Every structure is written in structure tokens, then in C-alpha cells.
Short mmCIF file of C-alpha atoms in Angstrom, two decimals:
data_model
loop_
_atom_site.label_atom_id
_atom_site.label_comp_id
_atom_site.label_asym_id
_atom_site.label_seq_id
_atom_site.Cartn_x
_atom_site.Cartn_y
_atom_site.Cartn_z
CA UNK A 59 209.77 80.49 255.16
CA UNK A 60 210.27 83.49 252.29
CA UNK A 61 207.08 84.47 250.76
CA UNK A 62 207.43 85.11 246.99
CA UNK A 63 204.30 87.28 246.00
CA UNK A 64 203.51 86.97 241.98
CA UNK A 65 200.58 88.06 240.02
CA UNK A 66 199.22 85.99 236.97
CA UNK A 67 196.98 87.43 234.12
CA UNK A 68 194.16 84.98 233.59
CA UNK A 69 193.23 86.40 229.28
CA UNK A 70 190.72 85.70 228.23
CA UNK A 71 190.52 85.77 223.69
CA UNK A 72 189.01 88.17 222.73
CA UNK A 73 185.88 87.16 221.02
CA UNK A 74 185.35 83.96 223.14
CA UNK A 75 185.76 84.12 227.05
CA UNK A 76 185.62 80.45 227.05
CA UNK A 77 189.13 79.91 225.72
CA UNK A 78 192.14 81.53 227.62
CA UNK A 79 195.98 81.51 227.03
CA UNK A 80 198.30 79.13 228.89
CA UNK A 81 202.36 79.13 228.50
CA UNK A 82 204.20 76.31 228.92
CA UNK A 83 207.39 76.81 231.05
CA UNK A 84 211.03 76.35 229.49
CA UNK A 85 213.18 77.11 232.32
CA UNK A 86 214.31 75.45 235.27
CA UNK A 87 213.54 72.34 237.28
CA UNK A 88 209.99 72.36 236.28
CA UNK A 89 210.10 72.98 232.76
CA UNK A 90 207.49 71.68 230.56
CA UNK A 91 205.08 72.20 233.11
CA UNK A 92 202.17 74.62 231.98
CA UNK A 93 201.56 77.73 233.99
CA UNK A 94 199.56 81.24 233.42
CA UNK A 95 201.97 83.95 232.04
CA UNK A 96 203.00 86.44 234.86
CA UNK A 97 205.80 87.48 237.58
CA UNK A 98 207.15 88.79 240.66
CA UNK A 99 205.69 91.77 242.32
CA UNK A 100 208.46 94.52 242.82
CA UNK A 101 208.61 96.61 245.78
CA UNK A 102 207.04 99.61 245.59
CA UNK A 103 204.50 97.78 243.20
CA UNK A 104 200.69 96.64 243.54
CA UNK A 105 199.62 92.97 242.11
CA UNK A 106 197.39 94.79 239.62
CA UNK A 107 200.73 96.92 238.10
CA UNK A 108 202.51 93.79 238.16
CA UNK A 109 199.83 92.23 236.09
CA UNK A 110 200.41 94.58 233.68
CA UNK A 111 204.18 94.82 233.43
CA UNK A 112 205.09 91.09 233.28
CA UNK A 113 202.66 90.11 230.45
CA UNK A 114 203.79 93.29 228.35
CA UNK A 115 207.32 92.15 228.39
CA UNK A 116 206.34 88.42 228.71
CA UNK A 117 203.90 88.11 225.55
CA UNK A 118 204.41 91.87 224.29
CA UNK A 119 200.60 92.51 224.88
CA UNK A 120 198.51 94.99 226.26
CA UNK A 121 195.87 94.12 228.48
CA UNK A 122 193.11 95.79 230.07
CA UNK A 123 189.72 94.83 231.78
CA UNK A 124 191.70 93.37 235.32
CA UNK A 125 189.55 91.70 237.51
CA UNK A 126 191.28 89.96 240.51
CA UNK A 127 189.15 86.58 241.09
CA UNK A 128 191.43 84.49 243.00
CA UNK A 129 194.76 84.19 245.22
CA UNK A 130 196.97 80.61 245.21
CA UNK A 131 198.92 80.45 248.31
CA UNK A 132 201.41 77.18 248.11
CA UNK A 133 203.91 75.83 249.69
CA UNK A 134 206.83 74.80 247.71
CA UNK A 135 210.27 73.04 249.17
CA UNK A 136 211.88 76.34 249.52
CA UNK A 137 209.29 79.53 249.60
CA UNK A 138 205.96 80.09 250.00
CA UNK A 139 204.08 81.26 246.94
CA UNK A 140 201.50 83.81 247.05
CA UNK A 141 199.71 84.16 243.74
CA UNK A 142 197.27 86.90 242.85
CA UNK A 143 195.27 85.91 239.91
CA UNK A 144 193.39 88.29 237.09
CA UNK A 145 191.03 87.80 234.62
CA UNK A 146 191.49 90.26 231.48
CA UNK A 147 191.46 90.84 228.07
CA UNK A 148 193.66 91.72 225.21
CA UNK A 149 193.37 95.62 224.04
CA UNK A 150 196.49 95.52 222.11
CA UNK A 151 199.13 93.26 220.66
CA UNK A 152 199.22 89.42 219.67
CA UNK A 153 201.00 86.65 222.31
CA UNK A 154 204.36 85.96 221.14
CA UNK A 155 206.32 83.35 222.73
CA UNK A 156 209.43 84.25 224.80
CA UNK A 157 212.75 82.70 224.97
CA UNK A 158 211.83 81.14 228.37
CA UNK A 159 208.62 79.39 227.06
CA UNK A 160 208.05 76.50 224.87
CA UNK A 161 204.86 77.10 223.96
CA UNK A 162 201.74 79.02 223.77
CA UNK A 163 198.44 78.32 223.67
CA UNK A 164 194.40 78.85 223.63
CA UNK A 165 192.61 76.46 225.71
CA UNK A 166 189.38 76.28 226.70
CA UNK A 167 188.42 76.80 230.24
CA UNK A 168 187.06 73.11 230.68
CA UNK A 169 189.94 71.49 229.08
CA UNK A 170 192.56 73.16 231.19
CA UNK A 171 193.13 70.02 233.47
CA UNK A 172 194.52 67.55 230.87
CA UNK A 173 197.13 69.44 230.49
CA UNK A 174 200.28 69.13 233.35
CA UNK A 175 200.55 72.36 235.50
CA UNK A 176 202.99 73.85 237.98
CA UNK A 177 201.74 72.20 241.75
CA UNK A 178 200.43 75.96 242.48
CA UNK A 179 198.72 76.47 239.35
CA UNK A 180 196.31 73.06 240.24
CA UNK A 181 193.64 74.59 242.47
CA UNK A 182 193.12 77.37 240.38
CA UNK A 183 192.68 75.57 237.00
CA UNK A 184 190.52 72.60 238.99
CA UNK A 185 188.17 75.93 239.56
CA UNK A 186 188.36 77.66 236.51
CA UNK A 187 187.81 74.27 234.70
CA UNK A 188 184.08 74.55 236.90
CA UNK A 189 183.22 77.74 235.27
CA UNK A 190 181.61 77.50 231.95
CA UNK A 191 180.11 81.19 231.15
CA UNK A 192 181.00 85.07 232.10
CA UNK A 193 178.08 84.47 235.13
CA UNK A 194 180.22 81.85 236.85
CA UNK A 195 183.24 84.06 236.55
CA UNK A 196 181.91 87.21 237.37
CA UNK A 197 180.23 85.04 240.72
CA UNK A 198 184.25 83.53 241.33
CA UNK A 199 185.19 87.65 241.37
CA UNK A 200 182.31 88.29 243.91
CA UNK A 201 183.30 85.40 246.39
CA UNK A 202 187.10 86.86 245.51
CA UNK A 203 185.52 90.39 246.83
CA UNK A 204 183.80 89.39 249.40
CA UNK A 205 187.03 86.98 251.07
CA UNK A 206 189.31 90.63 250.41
CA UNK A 207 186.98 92.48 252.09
CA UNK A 208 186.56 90.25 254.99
CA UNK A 209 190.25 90.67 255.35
CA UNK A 210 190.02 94.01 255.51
CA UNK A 211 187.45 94.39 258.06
CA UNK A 212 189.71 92.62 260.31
CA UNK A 213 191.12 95.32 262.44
CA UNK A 214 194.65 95.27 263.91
CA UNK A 215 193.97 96.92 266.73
CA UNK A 216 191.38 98.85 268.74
CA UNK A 217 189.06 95.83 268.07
CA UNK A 218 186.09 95.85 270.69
CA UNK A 219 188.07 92.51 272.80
CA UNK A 220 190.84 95.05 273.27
CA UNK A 221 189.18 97.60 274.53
CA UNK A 222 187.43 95.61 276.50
CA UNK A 223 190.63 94.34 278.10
CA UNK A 224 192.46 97.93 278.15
CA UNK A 225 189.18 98.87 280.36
CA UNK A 226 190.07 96.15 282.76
CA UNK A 227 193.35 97.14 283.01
CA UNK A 228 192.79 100.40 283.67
CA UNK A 229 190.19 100.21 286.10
CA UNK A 230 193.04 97.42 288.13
CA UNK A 231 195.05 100.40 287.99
CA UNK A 232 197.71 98.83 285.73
CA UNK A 233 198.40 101.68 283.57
CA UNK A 234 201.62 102.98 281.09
CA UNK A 235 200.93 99.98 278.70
CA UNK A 236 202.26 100.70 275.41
CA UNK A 237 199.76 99.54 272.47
CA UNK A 238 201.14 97.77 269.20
CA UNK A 239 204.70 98.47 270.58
CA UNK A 240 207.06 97.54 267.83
CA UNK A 241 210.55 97.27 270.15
CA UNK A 242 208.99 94.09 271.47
CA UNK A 243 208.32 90.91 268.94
CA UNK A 244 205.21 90.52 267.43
CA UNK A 245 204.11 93.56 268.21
CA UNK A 246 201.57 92.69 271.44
CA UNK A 247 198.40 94.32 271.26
CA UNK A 248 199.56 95.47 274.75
CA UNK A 249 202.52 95.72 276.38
CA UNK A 250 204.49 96.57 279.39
CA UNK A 251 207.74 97.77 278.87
CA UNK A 252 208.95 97.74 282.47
CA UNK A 253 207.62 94.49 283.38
CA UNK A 254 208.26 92.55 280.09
CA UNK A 255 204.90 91.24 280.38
CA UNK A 256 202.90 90.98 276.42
CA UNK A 257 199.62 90.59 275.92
CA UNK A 258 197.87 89.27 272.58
CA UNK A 259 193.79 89.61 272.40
CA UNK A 260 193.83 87.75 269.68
CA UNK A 261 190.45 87.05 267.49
CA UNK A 262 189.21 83.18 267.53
CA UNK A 263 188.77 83.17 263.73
CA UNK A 264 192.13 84.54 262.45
CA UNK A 265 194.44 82.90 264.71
CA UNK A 266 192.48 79.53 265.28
CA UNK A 267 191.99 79.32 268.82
CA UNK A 268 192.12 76.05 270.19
CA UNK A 269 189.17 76.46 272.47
CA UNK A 270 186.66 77.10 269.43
CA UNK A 271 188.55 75.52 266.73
CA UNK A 272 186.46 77.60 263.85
CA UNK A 273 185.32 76.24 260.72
CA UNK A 274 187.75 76.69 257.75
CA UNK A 275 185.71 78.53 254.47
CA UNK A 276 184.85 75.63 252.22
CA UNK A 277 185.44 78.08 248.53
CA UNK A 278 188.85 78.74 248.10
CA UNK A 279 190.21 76.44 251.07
CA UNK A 280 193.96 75.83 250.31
CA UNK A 281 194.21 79.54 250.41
CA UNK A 282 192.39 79.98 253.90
CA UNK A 283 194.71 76.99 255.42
CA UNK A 284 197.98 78.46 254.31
CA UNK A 285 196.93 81.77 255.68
CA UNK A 286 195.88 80.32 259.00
CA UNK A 287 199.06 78.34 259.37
CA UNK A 288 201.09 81.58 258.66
CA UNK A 289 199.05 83.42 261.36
CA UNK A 290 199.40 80.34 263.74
CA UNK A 291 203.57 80.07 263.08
CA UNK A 292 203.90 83.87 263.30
CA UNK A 293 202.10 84.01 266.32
CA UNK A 294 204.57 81.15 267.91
CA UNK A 295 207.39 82.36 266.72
CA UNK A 296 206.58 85.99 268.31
CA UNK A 297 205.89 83.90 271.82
CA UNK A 298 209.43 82.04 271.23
CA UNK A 299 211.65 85.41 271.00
CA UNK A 300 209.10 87.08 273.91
CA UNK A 301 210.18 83.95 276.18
CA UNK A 302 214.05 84.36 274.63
CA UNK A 303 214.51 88.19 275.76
CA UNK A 304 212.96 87.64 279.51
CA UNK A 305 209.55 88.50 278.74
CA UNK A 306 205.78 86.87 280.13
CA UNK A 307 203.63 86.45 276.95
CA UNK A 308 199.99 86.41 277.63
CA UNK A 309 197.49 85.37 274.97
CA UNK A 310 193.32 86.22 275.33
CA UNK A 311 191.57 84.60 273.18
CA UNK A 312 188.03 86.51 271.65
CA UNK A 313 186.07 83.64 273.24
CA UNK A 314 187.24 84.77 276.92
CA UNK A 315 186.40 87.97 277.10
CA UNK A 316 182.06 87.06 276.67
CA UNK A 317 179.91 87.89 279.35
CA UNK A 318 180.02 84.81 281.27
CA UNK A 319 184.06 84.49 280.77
CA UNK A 320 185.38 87.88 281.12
CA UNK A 321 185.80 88.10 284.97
CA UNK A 322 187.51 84.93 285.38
CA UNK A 323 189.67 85.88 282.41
CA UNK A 324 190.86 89.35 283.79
CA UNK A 325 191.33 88.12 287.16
CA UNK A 326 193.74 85.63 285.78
CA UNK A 327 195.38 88.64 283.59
CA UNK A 328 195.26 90.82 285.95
CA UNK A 329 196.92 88.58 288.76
CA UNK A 330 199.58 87.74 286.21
CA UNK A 331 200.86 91.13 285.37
CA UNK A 332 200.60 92.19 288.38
CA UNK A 333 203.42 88.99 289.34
CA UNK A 334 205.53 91.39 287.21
CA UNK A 335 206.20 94.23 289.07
CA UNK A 336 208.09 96.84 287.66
CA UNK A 337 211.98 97.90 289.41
CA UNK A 338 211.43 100.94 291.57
CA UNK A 339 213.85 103.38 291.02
CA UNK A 340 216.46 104.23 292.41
CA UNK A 341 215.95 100.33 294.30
CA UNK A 342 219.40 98.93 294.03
CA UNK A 343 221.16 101.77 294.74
CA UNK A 344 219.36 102.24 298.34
CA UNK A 345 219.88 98.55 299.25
CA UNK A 346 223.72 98.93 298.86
CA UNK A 347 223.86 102.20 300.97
CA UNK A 348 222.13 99.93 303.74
CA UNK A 349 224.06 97.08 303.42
#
């Protein structure tokens, strides 16, 4: 499914942080539905810059003070949305309705919900309809931080489970493995070009391993299940075009590789790759002179 990636200014009036602006939609299948004013993120351009951009030419303002505090990701019929959201202020200019809006308008922050939103917009007003002063906002920016940089600690490769596995590998003498090789889909964490074998070490957490089956964060949970089932149906679909071209995918999961799982694990790895063994040169060729 595409992903469409937005951003959506969250402004606040100046003067009273309570009340912030809301634009009811014109266009389209879902017009008359209310929404927060914003727009597509161009290539080449961050969520923040987008920020900026659409609500100048949407509402010919000026805004400043961008604090990113939350991220919608929804599924609608035909795309995926992926929303990031930012609370901010007016430094210059007054909202004027556009051409492609019915209406504009102050609301406060607990009042939001009576009025009828776009399906993504729903989760994020529910929440901002919770906060009632600049401490519960600031506290919805820190939990925003904190998710971010939990993201961002999650390496994509030379995590500690892969070298843990490259160290078995090596020491079973099953060397030339090519790491994060792009010619192969998904990218395996390891793989071996001549035998077509792939192997994924792939974290419990992030991928959802089936063994563990990991709690899902209870703040901000529609946006932690549509990023699992992303990871989950990219990860599948990777397998799917490994098994198409004639390769042997090979998942580890983070809970195999502990202390009292690791040798079992390998052996199995090891035994499998080793199934694979790679043409020797030159092999044919000999076997016709013979025959």
C-alpha cells in the first residue's frame, strides 16, 4: 500500500493556548469533514519545512515555535497516511480561508470532539481534547521525544544479535557473506550470494516475533500497530520474492540467540547454510569432458 506522508500545524492563538484553529474541508469525497490545516511532504523536504510551507500558502500565515508532539498513521481504502503533527504559534499574518475550505475556526482544545473530523484526524483530537494546560502539552511532546528517539536507537545493522551470529559463522568457517546486500530483497542482514541463502536477525520488539509476542506501547497505540504491521508485511513480502528468485530465507529471532538458546540456534543455521553449497568452479565444465 502507498504511504502518503503529510505534516499538520497544530496553532495554537496567540494569547490563549487553549483554543486552536481547525479548517473545515471543501474538496473531495470527504468534504465538510474538519481537519488541521497542512499538506504533503515534497521530496527533498523535512515534515518540519512542510509545516511551514503548506500553512503559509494555506492560511497566508507565518508560524513559528514548531514542536512535533505526535504522528497519525491510518489506513485509508487506498494509501496509508502518515501524519506528522506540530504544535505552533502565529508570528505573522491572520488565517484567511482558502478556496478549498469552507470554514475556519478557533476551538478550544476540549471541545474539539463535537465537531466531525477526517477518520485520521480522530486519535489525535480524542488526545488533544485530554490536554487542558501548556504542562500536558509540553508532557504529549516529551512522550513524542522519547517514542522518536526510541526509533532511532534502533540500529539497522551491526546490532549485538548480529554480531553475535556473524561470530558463529565465522568461527563454522562459512565466510564471504555479504552484509545489508541490496541486490537481494529486503536487504538480509546477511547474505550469501553464491548459495542464495538470506539471513534476517531480526529484533523481537520491532518485528513482533511470534515466540515473545511483545507488548504493544499503550500512549499513542494506533500509531505503534500500523508501524508493526508495516514491519511485519515488509518483512513477508521480502521472504515471498527471496522464495520467488531461488533463494533459502532464514529468520533469527533476538530471543534465540540468549545464552541458553544460542547453540541450538546456530547449529540449526549453521546446518542449513551449509545444505547450500556454493557451485565449484569450473564444475560443469569437468563433468562433460568426463562424460
Amino acid at each position: 500500500m502507498k504511504t502518503v506522508r503529510v505534516a499538520a500545524g497544530i496553532i495554537h492563538e496567540n494569547g490563549d493556548s487553549n483554543r486552536v484553529l481547525a479548517v473545515r474541508r471543501g474538496y473531495g469525497e470527504m468534504s465538510g469533514l474538519w481537519e488541521f490545516p497542512g499538506g504533503k511532504v515534497e521530496r527533498g523536504e523535512t515534515a518540519e519545512d512542510a509545516c511551514r510551507r503548506e500553512l503559509a500558502e494555506e492560511l497566508n500565515i507565518r508560524v513559528t515555535d514548531l514542536c512535533d508532539i505526535y504522528t497519525v498513521e491510518y489506513d485509508y481504502p487506498d494509501f496509508h497516511l502518515s501524519m506528522e503533527c506540530y504544535s505552533c504559534r502565529i508570528e505573522e499574518g491572520e488565517p484567511q480561508k482558502s478556496d478549498r475550505q469552507l470554514e475556519i475556526r478557533w476551538i478550544e482544545r476540549r471541545s474539539l470532539a463535537t465537531l466531525s473530523w477526517m477518520p485520521a484526524d480522530v486519535e489525535l483530537v480524542n488526545t488533544l481534547s485530554r490536554t487542558s494546560s501548556d504542562e500536558d502539552l509540553a508532557a504529549l511532546a516529551k512522550r513524542r521525544h522519547d517514542s522518536r528517539h526510541s526509533m532511532q536507537g534502533n540500529k539497522r545493522q551491526n546490532t549485538k544479535p548480529e554480531l553475535l551470529v556473524r561470530q558463529r559463522l565465522r568461527a563454522a568457517g562459512l565466510t564471504g557473506y555479504r552484509l545489508q546486500w541490496k541486490k537481494a530483497p529486503g536487504r538480509p542482514d546477511i547474505a550469501f550470494p553464491g548459495r542464495k541463502v538470506a539471513i534476517f536477525v531480526n529484533g523481537c520488539f520491532w518485528h513482533r516475533c511470534p515466540r515473545c509476542s511483545p507488548s504493544t506501547p499503550k500512549r499513542n497505540t494506533e500509531f505503534w500497530e500500523a508501524k508493526f504491521r508495516r514491519n511485519i508485511e515488509r518483512d513477508a513480502r521480502a521472504i515471498t520474492e527471496l522464495k520467488e528468485l531461488g533463494w533459502t530465507p532464514i529468520t533469527i529471532w533476538e530471543c534465540e540467540l540468549k545464552r541458553d538458546k544460542i547453540d541450538e540456534t546456530m547449529a540449526r543455521v549453521i546446518a542449513e547454510v551449509r545444505e547450500h553449497e556454493r557451485p565449484v568452479r569450473g564444475a560443469a565444465a569437468h563433468t562433460s569432458e568426463r562424460a
